[in-house]
Amino acid sequence: MKFTTAETRHYELADGGLISLRLASGYRIACRSGWLSISVPGPRGQPGQDLELYPGKSLIIEGSGLILIEAIGNARLALITPQTTRSTLSLSRCVIVKVISKGKGINAVTPL
């Protein structure tokens, strides 16, 4: 049986914490708290852009490639997979490429 589904992963970032993700088109990044500065690739053949998200706002990735997310203050975000009609789905396509911690040894990303 096939059904439409999406999966969500939640992350916390410390102030100044960075996370880079290699994502495909269709993923959604939602800001749950704090403020996020996000660098995203543009659609095929278009330049990338820098965006800011605040609580309650989200964006859908339009191009595939490396996404850089920085927390401005402590922040929480949700990474939502594109909806699919497959009976099973894994977030294994979402790879955390690098986690960088700024400050006093605080972990930049903590899965909830």
mmCIF file of C-alpha atoms in Angstrom:
data_model
loop_
_atom_site.group_PDB
_atom_site.id
_atom_site.type_symbol
_atom_site.label_atom_id
_atom_site.label_comp_id
_atom_site.label_asym_id
_atom_site.label_seq_id
_atom_site.Cartn_x
_atom_site.Cartn_y
_atom_site.Cartn_z
ATOM 1 C CA MET A 1 0.000 0.000 0.000
ATOM 2 C CA LYS A 2 1.334 3.419 -0.946
ATOM 3 C CA PHE A 3 0.631 6.578 0.990
ATOM 4 C CA THR A 4 1.918 10.124 1.132
ATOM 5 C CA THR A 5 4.349 10.755 3.955
ATOM 6 C CA ALA A 6 7.095 13.128 5.073
ATOM 7 C CA GLU A 7 9.669 12.711 7.838
ATOM 8 C CA THR A 8 10.995 15.392 10.173
ATOM 9 C CA ARG A 9 14.264 15.742 12.075
ATOM 10 C CA HIS A 10 14.741 18.412 14.744
ATOM 11 C CA TYR A 11 18.026 20.131 15.604
ATOM 12 C CA GLU A 12 19.239 22.675 18.149
ATOM 13 C CA LEU A 13 22.065 25.047 17.338
ATOM 14 C CA ALA A 14 23.971 27.129 19.861
ATOM 15 C CA ASP A 15 24.524 30.832 19.191
ATOM 16 C CA GLY A 16 26.870 31.075 16.203
ATOM 17 C CA GLY A 17 26.621 27.322 15.565
ATOM 18 C CA LEU A 18 26.901 26.194 11.957
ATOM 19 C CA ILE A 19 25.618 23.149 10.154
ATOM 20 C CA SER A 20 26.102 22.254 6.513
ATOM 21 C CA LEU A 21 23.802 19.821 4.756
ATOM 22 C CA ARG A 22 23.806 18.380 1.260
ATOM 23 C CA LEU A 23 20.129 18.384 0.291
ATOM 24 C CA ALA A 24 18.041 17.741 -2.782
ATOM 25 C CA SER A 25 15.279 19.941 -4.096
ATOM 26 C CA GLY A 26 12.019 19.704 -2.149
ATOM 27 C CA TYR A 27 13.368 19.546 1.421
ATOM 28 C CA ARG A 28 11.851 22.107 3.801
ATOM 29 C CA ILE A 29 13.731 23.905 6.588
ATOM 30 C CA ALA A 30 11.497 25.360 9.314
ATOM 31 C CA CYS A 31 12.650 27.696 12.080
ATOM 32 C CA ARG A 32 11.091 26.671 15.411
ATOM 33 C CA SER A 33 12.870 29.201 17.672
ATOM 34 C CA GLY A 34 15.668 31.738 17.444
ATOM 35 C CA TRP A 35 16.847 33.110 14.133
ATOM 36 C CA LEU A 36 18.559 31.273 11.253
ATOM 37 C CA SER A 37 20.790 32.627 8.507
ATOM 38 C CA ILE A 38 20.728 30.184 5.569
ATOM 39 C CA SER A 39 22.814 30.063 2.382
ATOM 40 C CA VAL A 40 21.107 27.981 -0.317
ATOM 41 C CA PRO A 41 21.999 27.049 -3.886
ATOM 42 C CA GLY A 42 19.795 28.498 -6.598
ATOM 43 C CA PRO A 43 17.715 26.466 -9.003
ATOM 44 C CA ARG A 44 19.693 24.851 -11.819
ATOM 45 C CA GLY A 45 21.804 27.507 -13.527
ATOM 46 C CA GLN A 46 20.797 30.281 -11.100
ATOM 47 C CA PRO A 47 22.983 31.888 -8.392
ATOM 48 C CA GLY A 48 22.448 30.945 -4.756
ATOM 49 C CA GLN A 49 21.094 33.279 -2.118
ATOM 50 C CA ASP A 50 21.315 34.091 1.576
ATOM 51 C CA LEU A 51 18.069 34.047 3.547
ATOM 52 C CA GLU A 52 16.985 34.608 7.143
ATOM 53 C CA LEU A 53 14.279 32.640 8.913
ATOM 54 C CA TYR A 54 12.602 33.450 12.205
ATOM 55 C CA PRO A 55 10.171 31.334 14.270
ATOM 56 C CA GLY A 56 7.172 30.102 12.322
ATOM 57 C CA LYS A 57 8.774 30.644 8.903
ATOM 58 C CA SER A 58 10.130 27.988 6.560
ATOM 59 C CA LEU A 59 11.613 27.598 3.104
ATOM 60 C CA ILE A 60 11.549 24.843 0.519
ATOM 61 C CA ILE A 61 14.862 24.084 -1.156
ATOM 62 C CA GLU A 62 14.589 24.669 -4.916
ATOM 63 C CA GLY A 63 18.051 23.555 -5.995
ATOM 64 C CA SER A 64 20.249 20.648 -4.975
ATOM 65 C CA GLY A 65 23.543 21.146 -3.208
ATOM 66 C CA LEU A 66 25.233 22.355 -0.078
ATOM 67 C CA ILE A 67 23.122 24.346 2.415
ATOM 68 C CA LEU A 68 24.814 26.327 5.209
ATOM 69 C CA ILE A 69 22.732 27.202 8.293
ATOM 70 C CA GLU A 70 23.983 29.508 11.058
ATOM 71 C CA ALA A 71 22.177 30.214 14.332
ATOM 72 C CA ILE A 72 21.820 33.833 15.363
ATOM 73 C CA GLY A 73 21.262 33.263 19.067
ATOM 74 C CA ASN A 74 20.221 29.803 20.229
ATOM 75 C CA ALA A 75 17.917 28.286 17.621
ATOM 76 C CA ARG A 76 15.853 25.192 16.851
ATOM 77 C CA LEU A 77 15.028 24.003 13.359
ATOM 78 C CA ALA A 78 13.154 21.193 11.687
ATOM 79 C CA LEU A 79 14.301 19.479 8.499
ATOM 80 C CA ILE A 80 11.342 17.971 6.651
ATOM 81 C CA THR A 81 11.753 15.511 3.780
ATOM 82 C CA PRO A 82 9.789 16.026 0.579
ATOM 83 C CA GLN A 83 6.467 14.192 0.578
ATOM 84 C CA THR A 84 6.609 10.893 -1.245
ATOM 85 C CA THR A 85 4.226 8.148 -2.202
ATOM 86 C CA ARG A 86 6.642 5.397 -1.200
ATOM 87 C CA SER A 87 5.676 3.015 1.548
ATOM 88 C CA THR A 88 8.994 3.611 3.328
ATOM 89 C CA LEU A 89 11.292 6.608 3.452
ATOM 90 C CA SER A 90 14.575 7.261 5.157
ATOM 91 C CA LEU A 91 16.401 10.459 5.944
ATOM 92 C CA SER A 92 19.620 8.720 4.924
ATOM 93 C CA ARG A 93 19.689 10.954 1.834
ATOM 94 C CA CYS A 94 20.192 13.878 4.200
ATOM 95 C CA VAL A 95 23.853 13.923 5.165
ATOM 96 C CA ILE A 96 25.316 16.262 7.744
ATOM 97 C CA VAL A 97 28.547 17.239 6.063
ATOM 98 C CA LYS A 98 30.181 19.296 8.788
ATOM 99 C CA VAL A 99 29.314 20.652 12.206
ATOM 100 C CA ILE A 100 31.300 23.637 13.418
ATOM 101 C CA SER A 101 31.158 24.884 16.986
ATOM 102 C CA LYS A 102 31.922 28.493 17.843
ATOM 103 C CA GLY A 103 32.448 29.613 21.386
ATOM 104 C CA LYS A 104 33.219 27.751 24.570
ATOM 105 C CA GLY A 105 33.048 24.123 23.463
ATOM 106 C CA ILE A 106 29.271 24.119 23.027
ATOM 107 C CA ASN A 107 28.015 21.519 20.566
ATOM 108 C CA ALA A 108 26.632 23.286 17.536
ATOM 109 C CA VAL A 109 24.056 20.623 16.622
ATOM 110 C CA THR A 110 22.152 18.322 18.924
ATOM 111 C CA PRO A 111 19.557 15.926 17.468
ATOM 112 C CA LEU A 112 16.436 15.979 19.650
#
